[in-house]
Coordinates of C-alpha atoms in Angstrom, one line a residue:
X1 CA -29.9 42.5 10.6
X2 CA -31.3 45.9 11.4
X3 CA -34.9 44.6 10.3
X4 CA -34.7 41.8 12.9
X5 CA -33.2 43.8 15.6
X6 CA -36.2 45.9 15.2
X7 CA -38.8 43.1 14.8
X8 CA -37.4 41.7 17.9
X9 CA -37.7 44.6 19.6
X10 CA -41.1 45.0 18.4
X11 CA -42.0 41.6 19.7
X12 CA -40.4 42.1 23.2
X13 CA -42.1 45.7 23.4
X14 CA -45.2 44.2 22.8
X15 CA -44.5 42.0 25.9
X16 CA -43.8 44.7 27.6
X17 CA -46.7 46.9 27.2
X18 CA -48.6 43.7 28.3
X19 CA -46.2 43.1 31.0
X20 CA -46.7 46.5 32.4
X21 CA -50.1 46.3 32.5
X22 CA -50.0 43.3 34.4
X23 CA -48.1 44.8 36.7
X24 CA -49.8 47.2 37.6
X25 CA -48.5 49.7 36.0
X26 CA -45.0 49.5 38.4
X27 CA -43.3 50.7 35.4
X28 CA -45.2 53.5 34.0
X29 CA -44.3 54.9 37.2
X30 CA -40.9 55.7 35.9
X31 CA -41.1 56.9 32.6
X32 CA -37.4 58.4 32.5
X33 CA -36.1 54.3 33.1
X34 CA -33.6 53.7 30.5
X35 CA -35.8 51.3 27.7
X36 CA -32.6 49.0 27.1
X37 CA -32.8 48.3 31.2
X38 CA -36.8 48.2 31.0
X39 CA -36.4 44.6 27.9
X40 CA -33.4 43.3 29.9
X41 CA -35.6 43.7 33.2
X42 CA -38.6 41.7 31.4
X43 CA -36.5 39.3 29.8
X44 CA -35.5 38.9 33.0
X45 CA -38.9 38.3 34.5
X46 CA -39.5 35.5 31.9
X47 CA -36.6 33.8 32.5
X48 CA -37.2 33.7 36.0
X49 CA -40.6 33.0 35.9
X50 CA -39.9 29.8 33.3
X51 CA -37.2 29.0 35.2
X52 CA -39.8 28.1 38.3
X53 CA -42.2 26.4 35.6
X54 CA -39.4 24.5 34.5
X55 CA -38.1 23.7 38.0
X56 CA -40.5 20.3 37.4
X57 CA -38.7 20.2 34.1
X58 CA -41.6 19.6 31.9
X59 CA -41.5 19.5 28.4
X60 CA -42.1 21.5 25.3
X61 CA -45.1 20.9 23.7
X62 CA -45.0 18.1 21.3
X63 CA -46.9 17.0 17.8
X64 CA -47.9 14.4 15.6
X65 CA -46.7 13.3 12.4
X66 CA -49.8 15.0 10.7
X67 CA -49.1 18.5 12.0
X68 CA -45.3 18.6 10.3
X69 CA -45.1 21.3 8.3
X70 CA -44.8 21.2 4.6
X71 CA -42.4 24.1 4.3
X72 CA -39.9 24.6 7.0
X73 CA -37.8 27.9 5.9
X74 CA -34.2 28.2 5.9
X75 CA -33.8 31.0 8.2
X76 CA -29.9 32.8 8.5
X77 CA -27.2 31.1 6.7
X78 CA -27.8 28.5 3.9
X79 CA -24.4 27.4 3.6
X80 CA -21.2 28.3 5.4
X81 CA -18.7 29.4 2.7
X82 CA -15.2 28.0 4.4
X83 CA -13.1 26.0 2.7
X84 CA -12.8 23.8 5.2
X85 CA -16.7 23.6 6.1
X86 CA -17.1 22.8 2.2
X87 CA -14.4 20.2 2.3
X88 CA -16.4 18.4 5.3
X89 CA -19.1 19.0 3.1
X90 CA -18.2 17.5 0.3
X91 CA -16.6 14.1 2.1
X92 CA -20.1 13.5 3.4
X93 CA -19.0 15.1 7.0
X94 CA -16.7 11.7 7.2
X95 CA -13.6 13.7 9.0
X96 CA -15.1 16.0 11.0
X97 CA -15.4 15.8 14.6
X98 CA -17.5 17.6 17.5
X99 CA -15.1 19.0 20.3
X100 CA -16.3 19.1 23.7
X101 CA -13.8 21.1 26.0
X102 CA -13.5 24.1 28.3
X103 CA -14.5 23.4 32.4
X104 CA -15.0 19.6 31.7
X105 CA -12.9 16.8 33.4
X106 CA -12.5 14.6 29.8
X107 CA -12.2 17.0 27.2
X108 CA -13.2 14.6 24.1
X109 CA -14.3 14.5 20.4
X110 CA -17.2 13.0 18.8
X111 CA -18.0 12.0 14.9
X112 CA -20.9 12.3 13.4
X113 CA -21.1 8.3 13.6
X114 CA -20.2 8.5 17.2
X115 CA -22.6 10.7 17.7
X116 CA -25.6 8.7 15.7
X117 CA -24.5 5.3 17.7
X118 CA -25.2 7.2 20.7
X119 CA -28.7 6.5 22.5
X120 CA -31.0 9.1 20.2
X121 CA -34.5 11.0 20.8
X122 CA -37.0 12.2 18.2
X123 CA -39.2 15.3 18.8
X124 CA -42.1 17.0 16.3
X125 CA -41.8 20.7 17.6
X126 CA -42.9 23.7 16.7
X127 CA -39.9 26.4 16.0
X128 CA -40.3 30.3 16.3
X129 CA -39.2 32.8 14.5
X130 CA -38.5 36.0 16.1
X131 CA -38.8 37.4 12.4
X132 CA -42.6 36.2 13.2
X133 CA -42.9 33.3 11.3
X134 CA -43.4 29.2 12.7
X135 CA -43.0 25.9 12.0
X136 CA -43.5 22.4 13.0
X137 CA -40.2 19.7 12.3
X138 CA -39.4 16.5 13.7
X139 CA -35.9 16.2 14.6
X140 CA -33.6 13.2 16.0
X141 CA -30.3 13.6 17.7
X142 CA -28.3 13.3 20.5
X143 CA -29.4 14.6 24.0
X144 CA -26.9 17.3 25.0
X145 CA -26.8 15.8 28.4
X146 CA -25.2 12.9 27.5
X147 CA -22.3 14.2 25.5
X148 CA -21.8 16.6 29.0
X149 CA -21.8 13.9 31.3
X150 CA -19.1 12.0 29.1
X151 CA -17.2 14.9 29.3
X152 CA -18.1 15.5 33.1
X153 CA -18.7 19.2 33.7
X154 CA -16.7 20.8 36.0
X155 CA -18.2 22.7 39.6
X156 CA -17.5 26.3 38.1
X157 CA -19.3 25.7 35.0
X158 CA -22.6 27.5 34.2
X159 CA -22.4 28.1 30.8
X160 CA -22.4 26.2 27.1
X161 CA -21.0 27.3 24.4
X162 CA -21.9 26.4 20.5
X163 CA -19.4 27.5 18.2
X164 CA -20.4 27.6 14.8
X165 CA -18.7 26.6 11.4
X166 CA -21.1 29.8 9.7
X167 CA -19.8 33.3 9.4
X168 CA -22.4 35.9 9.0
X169 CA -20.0 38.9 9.0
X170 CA -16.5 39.3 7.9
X171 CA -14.5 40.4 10.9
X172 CA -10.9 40.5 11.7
X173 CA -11.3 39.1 15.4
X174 CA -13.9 36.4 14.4
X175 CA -16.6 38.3 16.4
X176 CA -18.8 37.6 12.6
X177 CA -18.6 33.9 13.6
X178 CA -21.6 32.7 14.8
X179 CA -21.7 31.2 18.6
X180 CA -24.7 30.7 21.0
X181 CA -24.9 29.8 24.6
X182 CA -27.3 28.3 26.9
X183 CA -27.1 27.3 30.9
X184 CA -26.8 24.2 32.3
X185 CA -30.9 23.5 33.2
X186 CA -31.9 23.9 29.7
X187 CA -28.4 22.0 28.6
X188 CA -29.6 19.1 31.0
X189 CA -33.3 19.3 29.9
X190 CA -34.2 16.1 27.9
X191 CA -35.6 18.2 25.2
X192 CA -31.9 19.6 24.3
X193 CA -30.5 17.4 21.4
X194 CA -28.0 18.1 18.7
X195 CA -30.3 17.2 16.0
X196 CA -28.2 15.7 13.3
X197 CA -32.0 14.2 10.8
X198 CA -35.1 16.7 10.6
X199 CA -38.4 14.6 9.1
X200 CA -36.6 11.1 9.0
X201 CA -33.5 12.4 6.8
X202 CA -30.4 13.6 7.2
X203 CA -29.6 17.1 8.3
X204 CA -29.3 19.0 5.2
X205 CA -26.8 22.0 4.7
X206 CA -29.2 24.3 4.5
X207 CA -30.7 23.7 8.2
X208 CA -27.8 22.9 9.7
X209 CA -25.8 19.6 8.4
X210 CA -24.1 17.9 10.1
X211 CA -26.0 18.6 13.5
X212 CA -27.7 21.9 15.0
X213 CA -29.2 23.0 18.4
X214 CA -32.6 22.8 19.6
X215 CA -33.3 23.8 22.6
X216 CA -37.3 24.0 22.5
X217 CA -38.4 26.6 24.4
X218 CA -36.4 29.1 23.2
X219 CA -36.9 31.4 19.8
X220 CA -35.5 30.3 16.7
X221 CA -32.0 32.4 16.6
X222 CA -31.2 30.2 19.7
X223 CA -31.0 26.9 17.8
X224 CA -27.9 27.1 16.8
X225 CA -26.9 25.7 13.1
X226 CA -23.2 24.1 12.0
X227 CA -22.2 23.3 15.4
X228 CA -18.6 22.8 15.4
X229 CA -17.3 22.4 18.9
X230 CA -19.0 23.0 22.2
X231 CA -17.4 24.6 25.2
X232 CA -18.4 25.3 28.9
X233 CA -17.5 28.2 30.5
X234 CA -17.9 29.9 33.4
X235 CA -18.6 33.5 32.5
X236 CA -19.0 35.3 28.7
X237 CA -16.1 37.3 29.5
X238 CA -14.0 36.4 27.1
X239 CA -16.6 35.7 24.4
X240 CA -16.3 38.6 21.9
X241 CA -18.8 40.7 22.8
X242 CA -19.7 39.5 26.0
X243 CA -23.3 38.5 26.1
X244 CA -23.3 35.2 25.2
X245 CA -24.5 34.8 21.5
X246 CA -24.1 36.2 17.8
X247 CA -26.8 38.5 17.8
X248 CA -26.7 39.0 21.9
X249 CA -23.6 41.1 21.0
X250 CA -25.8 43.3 18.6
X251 CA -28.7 44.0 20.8
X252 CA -30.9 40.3 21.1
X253 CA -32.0 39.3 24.8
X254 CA -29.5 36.2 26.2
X255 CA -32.7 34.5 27.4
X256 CA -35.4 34.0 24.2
X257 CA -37.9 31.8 26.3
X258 CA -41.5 31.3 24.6

């Protein structure tokens, strides 16, 4: 984790240095700022600066069948070790079902078939790594939006919430599970799907099975794998550690826009 953490940071610095620069220099003039309020100010920036690109709510760039890469890399876990993940597993993902609930009017459940019945998109994108690597996969799945409008987000909603089937520490209070969060304009953007085939084949375990995340114009630790029920909220209050996201709580930006 540690190595990431500090690659991230690295990459965000680097932004940084390039942001200032930009800027005119605005924040070399304080030089005592706290550097943990200097990333979350730039992250900031981005975010807010996508945010009036996106306003138009164009779309990631997309690719051809040519440009799919021939190794995509298994980044985080491979395979969540729960007995009850492997017994979904090992029935082919027959009994398990996707839970939409928190601020929604219809709280409901989908299964995998459900979800594969339902009106589908395919996307070639290219994913990045904030470990520095990229790659280019074609997905299919479900927009996001859909499965949120079924449900019929409440007015206080402004968050969504993956929870994860994957475990990447062993904690008492489950804060090792893994979760993620996005807001509602990348939720609704027609480039969110819950991918549940990458190249024309089932999801495998590895990247995700039964259906993952991708949200496109967000780094790679945003696309959250195992997704096991999805919630909306109204605040990361009462989320662990508070900032939204597995490795939020140990030091990542909430926003990762490219």
């Amino acid at each position: 984790m540690s190595n990431s953490l500090n690659r991230r940071r690295f990459l965000i610095g680097g932004g940084l240095g390039a942001g200032a620069l930009a800027l005119g220099g605005a924040y070399a003039l304080k030089p005592r700022m706290d550097i943990n309020h200097l990333l979350q100010s730039t992250d900031s920036l981005t975010m807010q600066s996508q945010r009036l690109i996106l306003r138009l709510r164009p779309l990631a760039k997309e690719f051809s069948d040519a440009d799919i890469s021939p190794i995509f890399r298994v980044n985080g876990t491979e395979a969540p070790d729960s007995r009850e993940y492997i017994s979904l597993h090992q029935n082919n993902f027959a009994d398990w079902r996707l839970k939409v609930d928190g601020l929604v009017h219809r709280p409901l459940e989908f299964s995998l078939a459900d979800l594969k019945a339902m009106p589908s998109r395919t996307q070639i994108t290219r994913h990045d790594c904030v470990e520095g690597w990229s790659a280019i996969g074609k997905w299919t799945g479900v927009p996001l939006g859909q499965l949120l409008q079924a449900a019929g987000v409440k007015t206080e909603g402004r968050f969504v919430v993956f929870h994860c089937a994957d475990e990447l520490e062993k904690t008492f209070d489950g804060s090792g599970r893994y979760y993620e969060s996005i807001d509602l304009i990348d939720a609704f953007h027609p480039q969110t799907i819950l991918a549940y085939a990458m190249n024309d084949a089932d999801l495998t375990v590895g990247h995700g099975a039964p259906i993952r995340l991708r949200v496109e114009r967000q780094l790679g630790y945003k696309q959250a794998k195992y997704v096991m029920r999805i919630e909306v909220v109204d605040s990361f209050k009462n989320l662990w550690g508070g900032k939204g996201g597995f490795w939020e709580d140990r030091g990542y930006q909430w926003y990762a826009g490219i």
